[in-house]
Every structure is written in C-alpha cells, then in structure tokens.
Coordinates of C-alpha atoms in Angstrom, one line a residue:
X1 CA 39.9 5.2 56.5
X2 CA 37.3 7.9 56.1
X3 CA 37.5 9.7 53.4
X4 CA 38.3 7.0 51.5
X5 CA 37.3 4.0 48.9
X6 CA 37.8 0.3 49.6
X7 CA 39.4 1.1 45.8
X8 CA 41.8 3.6 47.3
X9 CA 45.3 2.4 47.0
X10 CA 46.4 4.3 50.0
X11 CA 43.8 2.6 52.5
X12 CA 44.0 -0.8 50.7
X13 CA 47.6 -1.1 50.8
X14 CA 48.7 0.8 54.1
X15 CA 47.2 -0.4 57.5
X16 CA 46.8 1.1 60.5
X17 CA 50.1 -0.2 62.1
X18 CA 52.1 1.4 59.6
X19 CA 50.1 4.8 59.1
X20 CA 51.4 4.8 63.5
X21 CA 55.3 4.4 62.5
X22 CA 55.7 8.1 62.4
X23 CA 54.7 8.1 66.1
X24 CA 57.0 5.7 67.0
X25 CA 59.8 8.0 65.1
X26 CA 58.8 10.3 67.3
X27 CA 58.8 8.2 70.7
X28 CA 62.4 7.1 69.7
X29 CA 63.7 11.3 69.2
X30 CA 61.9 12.4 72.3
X31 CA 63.3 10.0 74.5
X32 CA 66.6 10.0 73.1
X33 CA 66.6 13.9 73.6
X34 CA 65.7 13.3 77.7
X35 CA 68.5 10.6 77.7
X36 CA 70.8 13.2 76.7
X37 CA 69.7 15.8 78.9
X38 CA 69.6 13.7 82.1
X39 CA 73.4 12.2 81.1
X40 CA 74.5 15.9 80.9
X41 CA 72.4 17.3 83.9
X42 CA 71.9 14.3 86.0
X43 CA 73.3 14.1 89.5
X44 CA 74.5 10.1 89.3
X45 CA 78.1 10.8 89.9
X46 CA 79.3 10.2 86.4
X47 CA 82.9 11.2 85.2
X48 CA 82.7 14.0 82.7
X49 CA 84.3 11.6 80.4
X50 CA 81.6 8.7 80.9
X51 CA 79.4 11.6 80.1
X52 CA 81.2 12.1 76.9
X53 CA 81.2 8.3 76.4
X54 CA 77.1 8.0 77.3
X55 CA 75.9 10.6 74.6
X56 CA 79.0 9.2 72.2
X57 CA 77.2 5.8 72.3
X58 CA 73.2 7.7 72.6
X59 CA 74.5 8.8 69.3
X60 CA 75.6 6.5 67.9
X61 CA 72.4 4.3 68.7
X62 CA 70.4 7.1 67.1
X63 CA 72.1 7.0 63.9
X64 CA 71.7 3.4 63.9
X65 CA 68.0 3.7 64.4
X66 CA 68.2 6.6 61.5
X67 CA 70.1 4.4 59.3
X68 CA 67.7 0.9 59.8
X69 CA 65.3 1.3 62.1
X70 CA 63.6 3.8 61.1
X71 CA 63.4 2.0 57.6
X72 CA 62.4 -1.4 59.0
X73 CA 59.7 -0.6 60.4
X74 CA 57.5 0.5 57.5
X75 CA 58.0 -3.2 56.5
X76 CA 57.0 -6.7 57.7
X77 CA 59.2 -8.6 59.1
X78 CA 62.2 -7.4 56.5
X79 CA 65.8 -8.5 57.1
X80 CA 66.6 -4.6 57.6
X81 CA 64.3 -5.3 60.8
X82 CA 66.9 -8.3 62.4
X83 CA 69.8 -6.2 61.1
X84 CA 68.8 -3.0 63.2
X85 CA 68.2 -5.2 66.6
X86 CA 71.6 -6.8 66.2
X87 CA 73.2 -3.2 66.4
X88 CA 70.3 -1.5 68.6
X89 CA 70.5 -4.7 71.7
X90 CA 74.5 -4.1 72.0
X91 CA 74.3 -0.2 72.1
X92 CA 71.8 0.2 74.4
X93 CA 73.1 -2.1 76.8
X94 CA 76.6 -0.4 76.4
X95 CA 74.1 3.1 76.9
X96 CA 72.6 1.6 79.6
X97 CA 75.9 0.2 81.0
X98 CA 77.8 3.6 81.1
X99 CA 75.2 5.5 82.5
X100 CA 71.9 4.5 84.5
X101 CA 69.8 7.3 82.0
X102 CA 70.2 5.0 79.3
X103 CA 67.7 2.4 80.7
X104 CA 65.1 4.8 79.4
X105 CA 66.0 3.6 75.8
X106 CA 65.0 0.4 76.6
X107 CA 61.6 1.6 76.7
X108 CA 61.7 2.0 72.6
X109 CA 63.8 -1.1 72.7
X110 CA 61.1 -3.9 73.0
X111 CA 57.9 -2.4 71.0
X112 CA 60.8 -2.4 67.7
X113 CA 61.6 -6.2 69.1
X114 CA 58.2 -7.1 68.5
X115 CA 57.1 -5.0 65.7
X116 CA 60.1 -6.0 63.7
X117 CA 60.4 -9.8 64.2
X118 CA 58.1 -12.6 64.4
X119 CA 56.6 -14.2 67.3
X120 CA 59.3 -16.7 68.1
X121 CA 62.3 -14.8 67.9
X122 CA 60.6 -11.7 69.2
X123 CA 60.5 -13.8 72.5
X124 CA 63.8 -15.0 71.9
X125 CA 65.2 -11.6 71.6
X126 CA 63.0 -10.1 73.9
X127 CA 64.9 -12.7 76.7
X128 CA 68.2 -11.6 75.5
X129 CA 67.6 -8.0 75.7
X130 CA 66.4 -8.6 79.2
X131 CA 69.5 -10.5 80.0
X132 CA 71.9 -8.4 78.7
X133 CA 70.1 -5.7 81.1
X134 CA 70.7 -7.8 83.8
X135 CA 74.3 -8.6 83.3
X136 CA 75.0 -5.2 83.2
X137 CA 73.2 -4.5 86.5
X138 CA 75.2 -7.1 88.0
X139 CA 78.6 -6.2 86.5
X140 CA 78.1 -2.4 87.8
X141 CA 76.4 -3.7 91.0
X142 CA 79.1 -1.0 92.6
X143 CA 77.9 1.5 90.6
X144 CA 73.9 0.8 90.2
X145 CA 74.2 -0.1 93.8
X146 CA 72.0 -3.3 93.5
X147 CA 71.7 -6.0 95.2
X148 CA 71.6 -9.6 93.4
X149 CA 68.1 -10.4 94.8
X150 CA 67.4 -6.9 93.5
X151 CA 68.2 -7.5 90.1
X152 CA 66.7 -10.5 90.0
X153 CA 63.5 -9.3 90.8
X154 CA 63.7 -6.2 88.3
X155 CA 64.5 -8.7 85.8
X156 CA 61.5 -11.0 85.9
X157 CA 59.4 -8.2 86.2
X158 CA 60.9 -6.6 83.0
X159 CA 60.8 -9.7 81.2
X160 CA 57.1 -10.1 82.4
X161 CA 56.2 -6.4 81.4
X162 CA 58.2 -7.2 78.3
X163 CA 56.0 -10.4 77.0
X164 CA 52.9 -8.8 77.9
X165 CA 54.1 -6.2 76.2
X166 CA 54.8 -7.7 73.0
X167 CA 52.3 -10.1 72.8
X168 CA 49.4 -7.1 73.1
X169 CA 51.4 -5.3 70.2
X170 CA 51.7 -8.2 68.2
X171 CA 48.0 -9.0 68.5
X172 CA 47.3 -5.2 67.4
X173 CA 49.9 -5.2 64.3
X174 CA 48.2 -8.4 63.3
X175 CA 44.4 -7.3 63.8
X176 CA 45.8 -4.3 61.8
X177 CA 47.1 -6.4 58.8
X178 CA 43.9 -8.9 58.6
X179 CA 42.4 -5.2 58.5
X180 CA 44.4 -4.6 55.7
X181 CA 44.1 -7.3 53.6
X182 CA 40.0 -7.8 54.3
X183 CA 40.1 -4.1 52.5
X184 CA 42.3 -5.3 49.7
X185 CA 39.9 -8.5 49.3
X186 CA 36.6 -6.4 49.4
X187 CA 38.3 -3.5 47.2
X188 CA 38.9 -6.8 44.5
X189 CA 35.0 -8.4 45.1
X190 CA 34.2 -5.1 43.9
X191 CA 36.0 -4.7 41.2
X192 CA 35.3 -8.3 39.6
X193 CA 31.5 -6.9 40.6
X194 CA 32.1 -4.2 38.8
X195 CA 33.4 -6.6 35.9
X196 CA 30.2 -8.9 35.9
X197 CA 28.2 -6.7 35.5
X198 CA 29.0 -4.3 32.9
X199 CA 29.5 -8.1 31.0
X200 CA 25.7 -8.5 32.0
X201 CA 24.9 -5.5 30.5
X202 CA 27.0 -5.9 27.4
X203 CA 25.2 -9.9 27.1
X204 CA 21.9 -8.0 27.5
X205 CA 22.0 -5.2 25.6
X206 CA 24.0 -7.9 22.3
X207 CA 20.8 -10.0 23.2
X208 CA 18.5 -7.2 22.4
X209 CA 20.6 -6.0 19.3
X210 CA 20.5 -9.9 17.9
X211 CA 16.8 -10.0 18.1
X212 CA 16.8 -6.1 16.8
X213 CA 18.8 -7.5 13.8
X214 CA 17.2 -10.8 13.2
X215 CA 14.1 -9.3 12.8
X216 CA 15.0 -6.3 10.7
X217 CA 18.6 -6.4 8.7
X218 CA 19.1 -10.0 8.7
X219 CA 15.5 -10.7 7.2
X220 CA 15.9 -7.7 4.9
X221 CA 19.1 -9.2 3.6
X222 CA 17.8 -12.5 3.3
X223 CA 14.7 -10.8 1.1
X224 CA 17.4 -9.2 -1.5
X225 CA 19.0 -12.4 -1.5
X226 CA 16.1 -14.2 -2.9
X227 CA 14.8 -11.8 -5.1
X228 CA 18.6 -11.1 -7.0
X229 CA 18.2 -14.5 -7.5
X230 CA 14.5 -14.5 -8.9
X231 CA 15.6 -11.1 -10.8
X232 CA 18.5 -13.0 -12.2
X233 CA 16.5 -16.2 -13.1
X234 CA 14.6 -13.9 -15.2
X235 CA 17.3 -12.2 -16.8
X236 CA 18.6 -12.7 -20.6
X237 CA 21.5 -14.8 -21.2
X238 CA 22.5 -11.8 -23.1
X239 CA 22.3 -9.3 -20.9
X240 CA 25.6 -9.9 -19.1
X241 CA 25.9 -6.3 -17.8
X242 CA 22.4 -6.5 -16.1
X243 CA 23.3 -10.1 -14.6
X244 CA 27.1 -8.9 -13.8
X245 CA 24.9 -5.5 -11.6
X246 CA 22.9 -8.4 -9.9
X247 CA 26.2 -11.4 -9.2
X248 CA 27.4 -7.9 -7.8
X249 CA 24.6 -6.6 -5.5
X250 CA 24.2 -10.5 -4.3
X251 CA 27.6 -10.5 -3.1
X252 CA 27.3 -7.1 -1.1
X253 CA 23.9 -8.4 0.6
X254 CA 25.9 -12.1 1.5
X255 CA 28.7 -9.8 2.6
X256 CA 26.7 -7.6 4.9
X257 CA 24.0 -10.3 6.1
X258 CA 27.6 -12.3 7.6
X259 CA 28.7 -8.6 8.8
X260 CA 25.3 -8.9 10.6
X261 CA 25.8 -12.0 11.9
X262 CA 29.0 -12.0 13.2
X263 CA 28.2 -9.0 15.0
X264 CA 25.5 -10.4 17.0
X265 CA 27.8 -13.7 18.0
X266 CA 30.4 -10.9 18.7
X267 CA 33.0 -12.4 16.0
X268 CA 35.7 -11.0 13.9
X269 CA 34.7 -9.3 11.0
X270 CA 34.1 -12.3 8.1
X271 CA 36.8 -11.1 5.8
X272 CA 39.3 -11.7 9.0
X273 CA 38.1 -15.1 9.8
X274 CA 39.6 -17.4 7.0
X275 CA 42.4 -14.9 6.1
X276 CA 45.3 -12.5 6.7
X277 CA 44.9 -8.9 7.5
X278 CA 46.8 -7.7 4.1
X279 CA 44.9 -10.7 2.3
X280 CA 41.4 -9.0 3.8
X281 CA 42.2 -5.4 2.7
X282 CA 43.9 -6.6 -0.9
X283 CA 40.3 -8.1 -1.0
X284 CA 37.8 -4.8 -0.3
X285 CA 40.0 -3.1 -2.9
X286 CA 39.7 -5.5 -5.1
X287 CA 36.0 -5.6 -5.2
X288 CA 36.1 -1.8 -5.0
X289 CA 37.6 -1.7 -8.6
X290 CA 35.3 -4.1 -9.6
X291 CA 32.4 -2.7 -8.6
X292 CA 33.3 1.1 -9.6
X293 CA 35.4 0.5 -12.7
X294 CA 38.7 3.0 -11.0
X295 CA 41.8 1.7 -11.3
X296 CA 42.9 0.6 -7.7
X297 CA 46.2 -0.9 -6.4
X298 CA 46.9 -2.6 -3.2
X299 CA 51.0 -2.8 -1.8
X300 CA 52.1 -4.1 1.1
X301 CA 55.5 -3.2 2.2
X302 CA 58.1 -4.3 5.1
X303 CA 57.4 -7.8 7.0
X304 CA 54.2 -8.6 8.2
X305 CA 54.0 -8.4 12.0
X306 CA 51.1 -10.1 14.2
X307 CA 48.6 -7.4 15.4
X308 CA 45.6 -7.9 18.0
X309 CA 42.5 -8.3 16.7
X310 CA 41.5 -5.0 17.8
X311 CA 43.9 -3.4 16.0
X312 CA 43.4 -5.4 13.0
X313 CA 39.1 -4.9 12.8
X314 CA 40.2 -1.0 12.9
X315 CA 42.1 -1.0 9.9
X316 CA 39.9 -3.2 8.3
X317 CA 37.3 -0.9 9.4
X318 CA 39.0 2.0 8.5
X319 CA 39.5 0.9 4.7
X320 CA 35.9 0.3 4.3
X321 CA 35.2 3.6 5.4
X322 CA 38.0 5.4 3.8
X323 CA 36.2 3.4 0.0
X324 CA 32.7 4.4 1.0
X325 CA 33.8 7.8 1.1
X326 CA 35.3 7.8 -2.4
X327 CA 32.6 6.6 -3.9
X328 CA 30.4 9.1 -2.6
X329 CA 32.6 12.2 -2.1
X330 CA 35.6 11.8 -4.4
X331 CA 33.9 12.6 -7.6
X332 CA 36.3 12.6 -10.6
X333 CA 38.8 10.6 -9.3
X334 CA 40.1 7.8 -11.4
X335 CA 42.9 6.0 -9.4
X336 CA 42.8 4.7 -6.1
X337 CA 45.6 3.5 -4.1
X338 CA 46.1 1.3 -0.4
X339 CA 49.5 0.7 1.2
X340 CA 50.0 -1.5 4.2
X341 CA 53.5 -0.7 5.4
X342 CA 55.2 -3.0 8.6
X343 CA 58.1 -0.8 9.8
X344 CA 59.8 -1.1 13.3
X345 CA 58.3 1.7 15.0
X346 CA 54.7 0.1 14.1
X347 CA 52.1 -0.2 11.2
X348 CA 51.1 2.5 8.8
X349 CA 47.7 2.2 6.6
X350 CA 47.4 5.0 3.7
X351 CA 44.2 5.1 1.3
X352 CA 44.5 8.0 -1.6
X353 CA 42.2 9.3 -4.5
X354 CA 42.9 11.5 -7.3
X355 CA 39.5 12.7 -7.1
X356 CA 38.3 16.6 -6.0
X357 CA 38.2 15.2 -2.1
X358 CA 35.8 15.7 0.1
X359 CA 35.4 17.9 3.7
X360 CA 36.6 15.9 6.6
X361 CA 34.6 17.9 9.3
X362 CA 31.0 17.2 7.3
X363 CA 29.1 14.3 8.9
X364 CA 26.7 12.2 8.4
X365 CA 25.2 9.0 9.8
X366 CA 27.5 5.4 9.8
X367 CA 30.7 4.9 11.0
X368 CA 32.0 8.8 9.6
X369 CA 34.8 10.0 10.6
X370 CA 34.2 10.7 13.7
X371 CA 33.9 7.3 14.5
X372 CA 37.0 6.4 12.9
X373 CA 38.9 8.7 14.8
X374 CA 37.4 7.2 18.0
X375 CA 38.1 3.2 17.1
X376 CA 42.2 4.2 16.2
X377 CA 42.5 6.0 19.7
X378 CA 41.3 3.0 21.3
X379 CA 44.2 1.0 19.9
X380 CA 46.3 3.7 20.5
X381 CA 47.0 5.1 17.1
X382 CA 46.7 8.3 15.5
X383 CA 44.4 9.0 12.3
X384 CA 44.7 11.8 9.9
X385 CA 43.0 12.8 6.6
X386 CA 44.1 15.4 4.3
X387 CA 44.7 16.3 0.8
X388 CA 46.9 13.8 -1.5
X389 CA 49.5 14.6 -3.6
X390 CA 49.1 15.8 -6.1
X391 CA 45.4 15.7 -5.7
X392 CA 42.3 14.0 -3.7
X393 CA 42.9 12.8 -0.1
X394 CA 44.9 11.0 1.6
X395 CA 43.5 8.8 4.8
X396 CA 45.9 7.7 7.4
X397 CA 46.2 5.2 10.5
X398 CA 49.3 5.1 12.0
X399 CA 49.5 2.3 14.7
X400 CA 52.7 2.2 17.3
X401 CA 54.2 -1.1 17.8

C-alpha cells in the first residue's frame, strides 16, 4: 500500500489476496499452454484422436475457467466460485483421464478449491478432487501403468500436499482480509477524527464569537433598547411621527439583538422559529414598506413545498439583503415587489425595484453580494441580479428540487 492513504478507496477496499488474482490468471494460461504442448508432443502412446479429445476437453476447461473462474475469484466466497468447481472437478478429471499431461492442471485445481470456498467444503472438495484422481488412476491402471498400492500411496500424499496446501492459503487470504478491513476501520477512526475535530474548532471558535458578541453587539443593542424607551418616555403625546421613528428603531434593535442571539446558540434565524418560510419573507416586506413608505407587495405562487433549513435561512437571507440594497442603492424607486414561486422543478425567489438600480460588481462590507452568491451555491442554487423590467433590478434565487 505505498503510495497510498488509509482514505484511499483502492487500498481500503482491495486486499492483498485479490490485487494477486491476476497472477493466478496467469498460472492457469501458462500451464494450460504446457498441457497442450506436451498432449501434442508427448511421447505417452496416445491415439491421435485421444489427442484431439485431450486438447477438446483442455479447452473446454479453459473456457470454463474464462467464463467463471476467472470472475470468482475477485470475490469471496460468491456462488460463481461453487458454480466454476462443479464444471472445473469433472473436466479435469476427464483431462486427466484421457491423457496423463492433464494431471498438471490439477496443480491450479486446488489453490481455486480453497480460494473459492470456505473452510469446510474446501476440505470436502479438496477429498473429492483427490478421489476422482484416483479413480481414474485405477480405471486406466492399463494405461497409467500403476499399481493399486501405487495409487494409493500417490493419493494420500496428494491429499496430504493438498490440505497443507489449502490450509496455508487460507490462512494467507484471511490474514489478507483482516488486513483489509483493519485499513477500512483506521481509514473511518480518521475520518470521524477528522469530524470531531473540526466540531471542536467550530464549538471553540462560536464560544469566542458569543463572548465577542455578548460583550459588544448584544450590550450595544441592549443600550438602544433602553434609551428608545427613555427617548420615548420623554416624547409628546403629540408627536406621533417622532414616537412612530422610535416604536420603529425599537423593533429593529429587538430584531437584531435576537439575530445576535440566535446566532451564538447556533439557531434558525428568529423570524423562522415560530413561522413559515412565505409567512417570514411576507413579514420583512412588510416592515420594509412600513419603514420606507414604497409601496411593496409580497405573492406566493404554486404549493408550498418543505425545504431544509439551509435552504430556507438563504432565501431568508437573501431578501434581507436584496431590501438593504434598495434602500441604499435603488434611489427613486417607488414600488417594490417579492414573489415566492413552488414549481416542480424547484423554488424560485424574485425581489424587483423600479428604482435607477444599483452596480452588482461594487462591494462593500456585510453579507454583499458576494456573500449571497456564496450561501445559494452551498444549497445548490443559482443567483442572478440584473436589471428589471421595465426598470430597477431584479434579484434572483433559483433553488432545484
């Protein structure tokens, strides 16, 4: 694995047994090539027809190999795996059963036993291969010239060789998993490390930012609260306009002093808490009007659909921008207008003026632009701002669904 990441998918989800498998491919090809040359070359007194019949059946058995094996053994202990054995015992005994040669095939024969199946029936199928061997050696006893005392003794030593065999692969596939899945467990550890601690950094740094604010904006707003009130204590009865200005600039300080506070206990937006999303933006251009005198309407067209709360703090976000910026950019303008529209494809905010507009590319400290273009990528919509028709501009937040 070097080179690599404990984060790499490659090393994490291939161990070493399988990254071997093209080795074995080759084994299997290299053999079966000397197979067919000794059948065609060897002096064992074949027929030319059993010759025809040996590399008919080699064939055959390399095709099946092709067609399964080959498959199987990139995975663990698949049925693919008992399908190919139950072709690749029959034909290699019928290999090995036309001519000696084919005994070299058993050779690739058992490591695919055990690779392929577990422990039980690899010993179970290990037995039978090893039987089937020696039926054949005793069925063409004329032919292999062997005597039964002979084949006895080539069997137990094949089955020995064969178990020993196995067993040492099977301990080296399995070290080679537990390899594998150690590297998947470490590669997770690290990432829920990875997790814990950026959420330790986020706690510390919102720690900071709450003492930052208690001590500066939340105080500050507190202050204005108290001395509207004082101001407006000692304000005529008559004076409505002057007291209306002050029940105004009370509201915005309450407003922002919750926006403060919900920030630092990292909760929705206040005007999200207790209502709807179309309810929360029919509000801020409601107060807008009030507060500026422009005529402002608020539609919201198709059904309502449920959004995430991401997605609904950036429109929300996006509005409040979108008014701050006609009140100081869009001078002249005397309507204002804010439609919601649920379609199918997804949600569509507009805001427009008829003012003189303003330049999209100037910036300036706040949320801006820029940042509103940021907060609608990270939900995966797409913002645009241009002129309106026929005049002022037009802001837009297209959200997919």
């Amino acid at each position: 694995m070097a080179g690599g990441s404990l984060t790499d998918p490659v090393d994490a989800g291939q161990d070493d047994w399988h990254r071997t498998v093209p080795g074995w491919h080759l084994a299997f090809a290299t053999l079966a090539v000397l197979t067919a040359c000794l059948v065609v070359t060897g002096d064992d007194g074949l027929a030319t027809a059993e010759r025809g019949i040996a590399l008919l059946v080699l064939v055959l058995l390399s095709g099946w190999y092709g067609a399964t094996g080959a498959r199987a053994l990139h995975r663990d202990h698949s049925r693919l795996g008992i399908v190919y054995l139950a072709g690749a015992v029959p034909l290699s005994a019928a290999l090995f059963a036309v001519a000696p040669e084919g005994a070299l095939m058993w050779v690739m024969l058992y490591p695919h036993i055990w690779a392929l199946l577990p422990l039980r029936k690899a010993m179970a199928a290990t037995v039978a291969s090893v039987m089937s061997m020696a039926a054949v050696m005793i069925f063409r006893s004329d032919a292999y010239e062997q005597e039964l005392s002979s084949v006895i003794l080539q069997v137990v030593v094949a089955l020995v060789v064969a178990l020993v065999l196995g067993v040492w692969i099977t301990r080296i596939i399995e070290q080679s998993r537990q390899r594998a899945r150690l590297v998947e467990e470490l590669a997770a550890t690290r990432a829920e490390l990875a997790e814990v601690s950026r959420e330790a950094g986020v706690l510390a740094e919102r720690e900071r930012l709450a003492k930052e604010i208690h001590d500066t904006l939340a105080q500050g707003f507190t202050s204005v609260l108290l001395l509207l009130e004082a101001a407006k204590a000692g304000t005529c009865e008559r004076d409505q306009a002057a007291r209306g200005h002050l029940d105004q600039a009370r509201r915005t300080a309450m407003d922002n002093l919750a926006e403060a506070r919900a920030m630092v206990a990292a909760l929705p937006p206040p005007q999200l808490r207790d209502a709807s999303l179309p309810d929360a933006l029919g509000g801020l251009i409601e107060r807008f009007e009030a507060e500026t005198g422009l005529e402002a309407r608020f539609t919201v067209t198709g059904t309502p659909c449920r959004l995430t709360p991401n997605e609904e703090v950036v429109l929300l976000r996006v509005t409040q921008e979108a008014l701050a910026n006609v009140r100081k950019h869009a001078s002249g303008a005397g309507r204002l207008g804010g439609v919601l529209a649920y379609g199918t494809e997804g949600v569509t905010l507009r805001i427009t003026d008829d003012g003189q507009g303003f330049d999209p590319g100037e910036t300036g400290t706040g949320f801006g632009i820029g940042g509103m273009r940021d907060r609608v990528a990270e939900v995966g919509g797409v913002l645009s701002i241009g002129p309106g028709r026929p005049s002022g501009t037009l802001v837009q937040v297209e959200l997919p669904s």
